[in-house]
PDB file of C-alpha atoms in Angstrom:
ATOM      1  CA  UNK A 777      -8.468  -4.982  11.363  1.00 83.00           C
ATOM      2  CA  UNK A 778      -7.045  -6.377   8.299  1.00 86.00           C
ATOM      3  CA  UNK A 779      -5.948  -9.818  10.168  1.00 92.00           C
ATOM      4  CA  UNK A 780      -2.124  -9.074   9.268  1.00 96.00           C
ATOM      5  CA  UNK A 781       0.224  -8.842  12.454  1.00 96.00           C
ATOM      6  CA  UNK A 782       3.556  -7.108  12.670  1.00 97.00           C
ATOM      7  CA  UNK A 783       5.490  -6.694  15.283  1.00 97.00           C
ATOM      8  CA  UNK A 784       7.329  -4.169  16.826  1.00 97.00           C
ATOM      9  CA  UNK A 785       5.218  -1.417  16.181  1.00 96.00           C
ATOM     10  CA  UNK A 786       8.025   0.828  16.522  1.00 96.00           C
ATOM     11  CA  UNK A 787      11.664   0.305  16.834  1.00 97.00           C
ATOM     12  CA  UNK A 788      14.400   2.617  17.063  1.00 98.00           C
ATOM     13  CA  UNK A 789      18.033   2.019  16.720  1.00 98.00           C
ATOM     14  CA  UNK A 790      21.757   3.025  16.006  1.00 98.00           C
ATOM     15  CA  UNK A 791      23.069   3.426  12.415  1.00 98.00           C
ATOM     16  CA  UNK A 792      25.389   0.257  12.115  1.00 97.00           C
ATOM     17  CA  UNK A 793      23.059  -2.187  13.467  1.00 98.00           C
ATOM     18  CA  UNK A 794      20.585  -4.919  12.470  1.00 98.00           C
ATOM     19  CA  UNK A 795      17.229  -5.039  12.901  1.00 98.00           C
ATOM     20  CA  UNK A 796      14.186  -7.711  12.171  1.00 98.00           C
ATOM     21  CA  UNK A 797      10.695  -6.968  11.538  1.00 98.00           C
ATOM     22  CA  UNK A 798       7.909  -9.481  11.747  1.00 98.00           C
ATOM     23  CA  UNK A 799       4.993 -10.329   9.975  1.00 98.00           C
ATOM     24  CA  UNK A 800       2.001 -12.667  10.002  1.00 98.00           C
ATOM     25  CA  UNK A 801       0.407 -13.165   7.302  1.00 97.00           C
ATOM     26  CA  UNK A 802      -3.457 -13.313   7.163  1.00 96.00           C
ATOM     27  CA  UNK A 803      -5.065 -16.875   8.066  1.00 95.00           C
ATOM     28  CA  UNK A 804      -4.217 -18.940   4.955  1.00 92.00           C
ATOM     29  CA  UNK A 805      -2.842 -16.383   2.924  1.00 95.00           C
ATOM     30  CA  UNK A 806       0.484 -17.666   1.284  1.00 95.00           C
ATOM     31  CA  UNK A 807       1.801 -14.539  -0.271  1.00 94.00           C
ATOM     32  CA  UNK A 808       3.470 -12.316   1.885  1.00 96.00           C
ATOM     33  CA  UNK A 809       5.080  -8.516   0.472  1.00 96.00           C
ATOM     34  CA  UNK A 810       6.963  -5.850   1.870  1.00 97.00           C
ATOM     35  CA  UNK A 811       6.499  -2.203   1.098  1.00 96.00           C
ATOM     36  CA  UNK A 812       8.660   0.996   2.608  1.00 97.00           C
ATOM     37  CA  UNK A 813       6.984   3.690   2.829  1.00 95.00           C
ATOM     38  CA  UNK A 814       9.053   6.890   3.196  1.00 94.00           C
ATOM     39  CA  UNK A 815       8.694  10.958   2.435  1.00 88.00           C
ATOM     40  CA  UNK A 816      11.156  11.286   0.111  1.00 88.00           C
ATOM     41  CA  UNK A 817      10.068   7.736  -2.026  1.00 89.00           C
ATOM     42  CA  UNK A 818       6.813   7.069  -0.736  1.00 92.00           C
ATOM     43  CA  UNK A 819       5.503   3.397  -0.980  1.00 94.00           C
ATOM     44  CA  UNK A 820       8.049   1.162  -2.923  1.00 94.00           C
ATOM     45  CA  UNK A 821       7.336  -2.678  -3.326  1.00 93.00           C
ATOM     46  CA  UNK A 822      10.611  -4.184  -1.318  1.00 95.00           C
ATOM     47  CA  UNK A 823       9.818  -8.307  -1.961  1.00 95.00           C
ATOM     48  CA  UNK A 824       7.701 -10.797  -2.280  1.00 95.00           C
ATOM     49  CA  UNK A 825       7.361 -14.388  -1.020  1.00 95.00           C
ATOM     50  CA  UNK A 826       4.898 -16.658  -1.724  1.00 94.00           C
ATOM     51  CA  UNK A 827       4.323 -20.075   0.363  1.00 95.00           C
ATOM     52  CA  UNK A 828       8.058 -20.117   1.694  1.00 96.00           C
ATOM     53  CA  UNK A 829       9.607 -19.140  -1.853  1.00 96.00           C
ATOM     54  CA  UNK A 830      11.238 -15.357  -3.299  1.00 95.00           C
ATOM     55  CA  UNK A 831       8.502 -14.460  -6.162  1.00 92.00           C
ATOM     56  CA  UNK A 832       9.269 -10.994  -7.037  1.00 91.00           C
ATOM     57  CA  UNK A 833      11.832  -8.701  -5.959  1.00 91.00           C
ATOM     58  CA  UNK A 834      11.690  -4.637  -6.186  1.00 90.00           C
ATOM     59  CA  UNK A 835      13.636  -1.923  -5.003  1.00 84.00           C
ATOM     60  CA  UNK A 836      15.124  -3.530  -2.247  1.00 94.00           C
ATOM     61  CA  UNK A 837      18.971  -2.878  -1.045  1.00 95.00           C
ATOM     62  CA  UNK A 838      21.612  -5.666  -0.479  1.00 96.00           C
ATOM     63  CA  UNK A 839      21.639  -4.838   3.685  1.00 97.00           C
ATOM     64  CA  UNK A 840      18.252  -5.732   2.955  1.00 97.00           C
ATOM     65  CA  UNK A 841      17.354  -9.314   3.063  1.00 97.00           C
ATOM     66  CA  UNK A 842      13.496 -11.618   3.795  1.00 97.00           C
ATOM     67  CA  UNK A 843      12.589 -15.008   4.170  1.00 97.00           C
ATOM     68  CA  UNK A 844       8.996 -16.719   4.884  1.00 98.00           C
ATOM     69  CA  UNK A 845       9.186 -19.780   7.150  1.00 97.00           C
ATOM     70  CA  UNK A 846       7.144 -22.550   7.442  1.00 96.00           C
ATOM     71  CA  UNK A 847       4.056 -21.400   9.323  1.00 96.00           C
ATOM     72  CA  UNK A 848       4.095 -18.599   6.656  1.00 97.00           C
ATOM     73  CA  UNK A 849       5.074 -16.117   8.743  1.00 97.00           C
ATOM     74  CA  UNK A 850       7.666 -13.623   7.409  1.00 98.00           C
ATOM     75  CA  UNK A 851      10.430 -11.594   8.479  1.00 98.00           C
ATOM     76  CA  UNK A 852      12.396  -8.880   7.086  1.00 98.00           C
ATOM     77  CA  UNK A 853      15.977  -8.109   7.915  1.00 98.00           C
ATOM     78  CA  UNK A 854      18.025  -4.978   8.256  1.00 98.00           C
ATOM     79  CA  UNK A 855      21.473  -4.424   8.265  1.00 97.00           C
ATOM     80  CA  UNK A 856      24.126  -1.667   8.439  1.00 97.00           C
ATOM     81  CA  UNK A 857      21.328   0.558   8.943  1.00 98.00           C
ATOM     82  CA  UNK A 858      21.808   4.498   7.698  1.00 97.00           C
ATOM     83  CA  UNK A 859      19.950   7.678   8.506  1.00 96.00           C
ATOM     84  CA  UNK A 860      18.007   6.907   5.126  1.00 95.00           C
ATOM     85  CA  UNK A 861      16.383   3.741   6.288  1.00 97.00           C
ATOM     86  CA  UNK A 862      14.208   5.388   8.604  1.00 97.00           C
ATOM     87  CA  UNK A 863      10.771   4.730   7.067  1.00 97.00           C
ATOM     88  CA  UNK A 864       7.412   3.198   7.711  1.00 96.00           C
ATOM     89  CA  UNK A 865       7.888  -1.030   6.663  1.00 97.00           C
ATOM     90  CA  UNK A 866       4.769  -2.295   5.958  1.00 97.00           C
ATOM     91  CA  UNK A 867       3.804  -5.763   5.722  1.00 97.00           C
ATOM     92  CA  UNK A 868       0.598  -6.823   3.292  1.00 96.00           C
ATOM     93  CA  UNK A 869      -0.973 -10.457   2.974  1.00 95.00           C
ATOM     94  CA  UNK A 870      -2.552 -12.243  -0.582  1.00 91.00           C
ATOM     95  CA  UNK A 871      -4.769 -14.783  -1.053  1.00 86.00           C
ATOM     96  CA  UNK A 872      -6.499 -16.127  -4.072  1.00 83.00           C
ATOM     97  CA  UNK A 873      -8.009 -12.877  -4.733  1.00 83.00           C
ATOM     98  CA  UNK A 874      -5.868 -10.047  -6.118  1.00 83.00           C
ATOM     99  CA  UNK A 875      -6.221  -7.422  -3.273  1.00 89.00           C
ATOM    100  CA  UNK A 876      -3.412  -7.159  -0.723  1.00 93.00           C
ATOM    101  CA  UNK A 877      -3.956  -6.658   2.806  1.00 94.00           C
ATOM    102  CA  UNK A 878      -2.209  -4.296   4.883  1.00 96.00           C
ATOM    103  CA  UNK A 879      -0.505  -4.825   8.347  1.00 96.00           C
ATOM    104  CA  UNK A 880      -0.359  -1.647  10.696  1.00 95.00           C
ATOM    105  CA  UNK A 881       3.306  -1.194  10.021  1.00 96.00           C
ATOM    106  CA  UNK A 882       6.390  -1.066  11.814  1.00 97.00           C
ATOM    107  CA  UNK A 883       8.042   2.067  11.994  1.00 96.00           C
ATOM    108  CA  UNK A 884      11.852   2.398  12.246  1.00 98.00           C
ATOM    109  CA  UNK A 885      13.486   5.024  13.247  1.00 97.00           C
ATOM    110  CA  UNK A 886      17.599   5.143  13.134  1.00 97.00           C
ATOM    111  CA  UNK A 887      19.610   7.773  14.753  1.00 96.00           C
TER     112      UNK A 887
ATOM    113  CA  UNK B 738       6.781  -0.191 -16.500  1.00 75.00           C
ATOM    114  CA  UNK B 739       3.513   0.815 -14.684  1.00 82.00           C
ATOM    115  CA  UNK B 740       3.204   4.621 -12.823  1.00 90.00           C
ATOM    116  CA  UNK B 741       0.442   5.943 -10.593  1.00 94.00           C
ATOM    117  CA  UNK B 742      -0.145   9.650 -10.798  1.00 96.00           C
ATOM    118  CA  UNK B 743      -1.925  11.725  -8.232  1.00 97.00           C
ATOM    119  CA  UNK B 744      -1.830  15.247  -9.169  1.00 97.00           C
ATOM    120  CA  UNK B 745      -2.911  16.567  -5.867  1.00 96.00           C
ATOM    121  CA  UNK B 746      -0.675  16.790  -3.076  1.00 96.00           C
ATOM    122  CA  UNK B 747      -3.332  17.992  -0.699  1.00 96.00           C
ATOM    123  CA  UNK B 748      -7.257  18.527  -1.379  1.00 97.00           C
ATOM    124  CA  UNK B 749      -9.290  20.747   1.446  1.00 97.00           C
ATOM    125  CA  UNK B 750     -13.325  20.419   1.494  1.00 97.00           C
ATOM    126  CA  UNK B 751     -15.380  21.389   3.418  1.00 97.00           C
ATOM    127  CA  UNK B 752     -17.617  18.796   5.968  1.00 97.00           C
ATOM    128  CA  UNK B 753     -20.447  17.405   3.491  1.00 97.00           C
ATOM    129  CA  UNK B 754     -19.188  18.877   0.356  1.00 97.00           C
ATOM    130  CA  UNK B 755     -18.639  16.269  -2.702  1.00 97.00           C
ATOM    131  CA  UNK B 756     -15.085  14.949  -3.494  1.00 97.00           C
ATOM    132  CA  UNK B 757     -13.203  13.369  -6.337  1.00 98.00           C
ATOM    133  CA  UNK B 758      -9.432  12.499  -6.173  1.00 98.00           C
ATOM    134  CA  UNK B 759      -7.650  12.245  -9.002  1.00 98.00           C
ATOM    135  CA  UNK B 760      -5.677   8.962 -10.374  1.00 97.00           C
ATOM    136  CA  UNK B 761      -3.897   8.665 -13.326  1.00 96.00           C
ATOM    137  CA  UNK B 762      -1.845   5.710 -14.388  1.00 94.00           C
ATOM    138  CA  UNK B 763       0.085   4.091 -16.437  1.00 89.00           C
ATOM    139  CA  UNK B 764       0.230   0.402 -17.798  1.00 83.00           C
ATOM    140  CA  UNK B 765       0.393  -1.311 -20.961  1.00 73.00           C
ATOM    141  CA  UNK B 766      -2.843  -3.681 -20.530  1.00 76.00           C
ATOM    142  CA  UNK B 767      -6.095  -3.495 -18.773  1.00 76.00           C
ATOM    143  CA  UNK B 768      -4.594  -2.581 -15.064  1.00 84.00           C
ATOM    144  CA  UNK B 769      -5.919  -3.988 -11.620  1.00 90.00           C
ATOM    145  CA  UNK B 770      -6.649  -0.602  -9.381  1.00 93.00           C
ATOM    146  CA  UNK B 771      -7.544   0.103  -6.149  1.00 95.00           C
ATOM    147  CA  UNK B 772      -7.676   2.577  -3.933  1.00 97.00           C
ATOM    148  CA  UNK B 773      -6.367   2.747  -0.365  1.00 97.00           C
ATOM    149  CA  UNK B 774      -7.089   4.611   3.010  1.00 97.00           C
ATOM    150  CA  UNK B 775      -4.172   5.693   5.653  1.00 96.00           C
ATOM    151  CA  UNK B 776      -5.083   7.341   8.537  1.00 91.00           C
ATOM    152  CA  UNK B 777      -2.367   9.208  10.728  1.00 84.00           C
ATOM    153  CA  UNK B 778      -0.300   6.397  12.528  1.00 79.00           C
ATOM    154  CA  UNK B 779      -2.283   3.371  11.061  1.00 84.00           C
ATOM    155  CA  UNK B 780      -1.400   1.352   8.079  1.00 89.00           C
ATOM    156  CA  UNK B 781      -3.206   0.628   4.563  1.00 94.00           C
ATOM    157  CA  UNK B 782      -6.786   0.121   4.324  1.00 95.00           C
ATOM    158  CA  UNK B 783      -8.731  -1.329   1.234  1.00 95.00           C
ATOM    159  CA  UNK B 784     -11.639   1.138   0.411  1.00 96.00           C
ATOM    160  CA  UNK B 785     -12.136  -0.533  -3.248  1.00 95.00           C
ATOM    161  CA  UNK B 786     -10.691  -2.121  -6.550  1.00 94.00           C
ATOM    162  CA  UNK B 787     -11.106  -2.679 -10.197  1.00 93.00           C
ATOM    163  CA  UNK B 788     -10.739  -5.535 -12.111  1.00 88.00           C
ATOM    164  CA  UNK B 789     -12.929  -6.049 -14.864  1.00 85.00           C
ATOM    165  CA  UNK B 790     -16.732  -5.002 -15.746  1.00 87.00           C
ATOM    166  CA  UNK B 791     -18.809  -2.275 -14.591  1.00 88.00           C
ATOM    167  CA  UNK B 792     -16.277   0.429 -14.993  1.00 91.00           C
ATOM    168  CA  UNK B 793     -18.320   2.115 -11.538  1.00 96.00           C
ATOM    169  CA  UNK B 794     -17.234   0.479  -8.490  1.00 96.00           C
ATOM    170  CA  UNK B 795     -18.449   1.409  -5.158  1.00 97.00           C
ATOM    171  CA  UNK B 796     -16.365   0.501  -2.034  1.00 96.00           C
ATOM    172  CA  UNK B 797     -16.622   0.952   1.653  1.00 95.00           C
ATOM    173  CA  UNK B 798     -17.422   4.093   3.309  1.00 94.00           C
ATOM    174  CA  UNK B 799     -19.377   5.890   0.865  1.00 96.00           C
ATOM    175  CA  UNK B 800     -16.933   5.354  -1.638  1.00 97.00           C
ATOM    176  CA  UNK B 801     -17.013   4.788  -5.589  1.00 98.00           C
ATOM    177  CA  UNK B 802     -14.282   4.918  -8.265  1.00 98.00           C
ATOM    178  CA  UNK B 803     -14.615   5.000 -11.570  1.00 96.00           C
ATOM    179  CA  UNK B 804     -12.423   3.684 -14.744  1.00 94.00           C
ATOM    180  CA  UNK B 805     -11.724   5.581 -17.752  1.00 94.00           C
ATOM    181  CA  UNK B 806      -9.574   3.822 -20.048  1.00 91.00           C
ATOM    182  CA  UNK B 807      -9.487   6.531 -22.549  1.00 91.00           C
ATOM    183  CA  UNK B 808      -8.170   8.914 -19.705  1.00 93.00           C
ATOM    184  CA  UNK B 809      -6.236   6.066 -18.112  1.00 93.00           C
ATOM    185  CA  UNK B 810      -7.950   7.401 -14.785  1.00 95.00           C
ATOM    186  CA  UNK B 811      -9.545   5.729 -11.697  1.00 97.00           C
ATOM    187  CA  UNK B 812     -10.609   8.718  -9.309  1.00 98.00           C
ATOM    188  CA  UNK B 813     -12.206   8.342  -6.450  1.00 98.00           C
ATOM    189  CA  UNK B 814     -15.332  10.271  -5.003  1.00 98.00           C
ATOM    190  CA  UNK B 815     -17.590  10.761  -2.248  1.00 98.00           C
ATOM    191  CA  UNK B 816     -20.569  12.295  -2.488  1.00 97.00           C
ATOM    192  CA  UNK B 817     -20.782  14.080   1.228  1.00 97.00           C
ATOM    193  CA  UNK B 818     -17.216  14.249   2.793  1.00 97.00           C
ATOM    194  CA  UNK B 819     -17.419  13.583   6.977  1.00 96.00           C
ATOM    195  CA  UNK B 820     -14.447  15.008   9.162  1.00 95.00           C
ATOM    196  CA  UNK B 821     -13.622  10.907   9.803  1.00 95.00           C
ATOM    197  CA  UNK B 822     -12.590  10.802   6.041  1.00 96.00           C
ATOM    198  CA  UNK B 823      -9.727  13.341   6.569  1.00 96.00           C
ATOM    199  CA  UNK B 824      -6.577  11.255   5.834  1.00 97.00           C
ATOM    200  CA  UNK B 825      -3.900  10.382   3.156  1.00 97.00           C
ATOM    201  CA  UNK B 826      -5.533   8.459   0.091  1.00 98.00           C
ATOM    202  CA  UNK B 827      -3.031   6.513  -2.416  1.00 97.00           C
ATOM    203  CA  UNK B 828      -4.301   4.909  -5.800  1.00 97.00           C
ATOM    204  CA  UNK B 829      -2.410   1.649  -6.598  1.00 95.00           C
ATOM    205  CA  UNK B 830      -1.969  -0.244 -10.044  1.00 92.00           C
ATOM    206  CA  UNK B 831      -1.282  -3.980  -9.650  1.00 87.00           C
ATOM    207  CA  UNK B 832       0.145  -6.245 -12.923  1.00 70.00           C
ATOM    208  CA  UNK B 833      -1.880  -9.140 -14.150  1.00 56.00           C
ATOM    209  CA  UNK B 834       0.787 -12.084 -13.427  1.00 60.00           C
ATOM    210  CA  UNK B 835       1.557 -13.853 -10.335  1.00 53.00           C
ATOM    211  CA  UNK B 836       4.099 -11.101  -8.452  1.00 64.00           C
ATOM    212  CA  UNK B 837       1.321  -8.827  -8.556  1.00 77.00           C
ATOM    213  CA  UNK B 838       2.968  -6.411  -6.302  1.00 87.00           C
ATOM    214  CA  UNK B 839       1.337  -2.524  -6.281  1.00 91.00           C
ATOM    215  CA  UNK B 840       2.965   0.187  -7.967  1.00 92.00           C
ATOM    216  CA  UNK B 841       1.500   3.152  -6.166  1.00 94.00           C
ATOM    217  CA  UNK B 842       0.428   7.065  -6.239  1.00 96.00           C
ATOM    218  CA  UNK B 843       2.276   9.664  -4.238  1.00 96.00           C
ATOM    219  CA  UNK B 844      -0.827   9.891  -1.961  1.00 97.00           C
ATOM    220  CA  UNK B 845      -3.343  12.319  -1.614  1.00 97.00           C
ATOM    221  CA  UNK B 846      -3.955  14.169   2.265  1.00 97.00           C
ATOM    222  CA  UNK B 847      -7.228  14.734   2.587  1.00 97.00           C
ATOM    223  CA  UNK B 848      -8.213  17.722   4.891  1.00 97.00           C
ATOM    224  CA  UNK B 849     -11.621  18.360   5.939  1.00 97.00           C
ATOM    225  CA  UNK B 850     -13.091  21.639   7.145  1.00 96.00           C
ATOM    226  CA  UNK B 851     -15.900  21.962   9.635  1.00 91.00           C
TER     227      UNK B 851
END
């Protein structure tokens, strides 16, 4: 257990609609970054927040949007979801060290 | 821009047979690697990383790694494979500034024979 929630653990939906995954952060970790992980792109780095603030940003769409909130926790939104979207979104947790911690992963599935 | 290569899509051994997975990568100063775990349906797990120093690192599981920076390679081995090990493996490069998000490897599956 790498101490990084996300919630759900799966979630399956419409193409059109908006969805928001969740993510908790390990206990004082304040960097937070989101990964999809697909078969046709594998892992991709989406965005990055660190202690409530947008650090880095990678291959991440418009429909696509993230904030951290106060208690750290993050969330990662979804919108005008296509056929393509359906992925694995993993959630992954920093702390002073340089290794990132993994979350179990929400996995979206849009018909 | 940083790349991971893993050359091998999928690597079959037998139960108790050595293995080494291959990473190659790409990235313009001394890189921070690691190497992660997936098994089927469960997310990302840290087996080890590089940083500086020994260029032999040893992680969890039975694991080491080791860096070439002549070969620009960080593969993994194992000296006795178990059937538990059978699962994807991805190496990961990470930049030396604060974003420090992973660039990562297609991912090698793992497949282990009785």
């Amino acid at each position: 257990d790498s101490g990084v929630t996300q919630t759900p653990k799966h979630l399956i939906t419409a193409t059109g609609q908006r969805v928001t995954l969740r993510c908790s952060p390990r206990s004082g970790d304040l960097s937070v970054y989101w990964y999809q992980q697909s078969l046709d792109q594998g892992l991709q780095f989406l965005i990055q927040y660190y202690n409530g603030e947008e650090r880095a940003k990678g291959n991440i769409l418009e429909r696509f949007s993230a904030q951290q909130f106060p208690d750290l926790h993050s969330e990662l939104n979804l919108s005008s979801l296509e056929l393509g979207d359906s992925a694995l979104y993993f959630c992954a947790s920093k702390g002073s060290g340089y290794e990132q911690f993994f979350g179990p992963g929400t996995r979206l599935t849009v018909l | 821009a940083q790349s991971v290569t893993q050359p091998d899509i999928h690597i079959t051994v037998s139960e108790g047979a050595s293995l080494e997975l291959r990473c190659n990568y790409s990235y313009g100063a001394t890189p921070y690697l690691f190497w992660y775990v997936q098994s089927p349906g469960q997310g990302l797990q840290l087996l080890l990383k590089y940083f500086s120093g020994d260029t032999l690192v040893q992680g969890i599981k039975g694991f080491e790694a080791e860096f070439k920076r002549s070969q620009s390679s960080f593969n993994l081995r194992k000296p006795s494979v178990h059937w538990s090990d059978a699962a994807e493996y991805f190496c990961a490069v990470g930049p030396n500034n604060a974003g420090n998000m992973l660039t990562f490897g297609g991912g090698t599956r793992l497949m282990v024979k009785p």
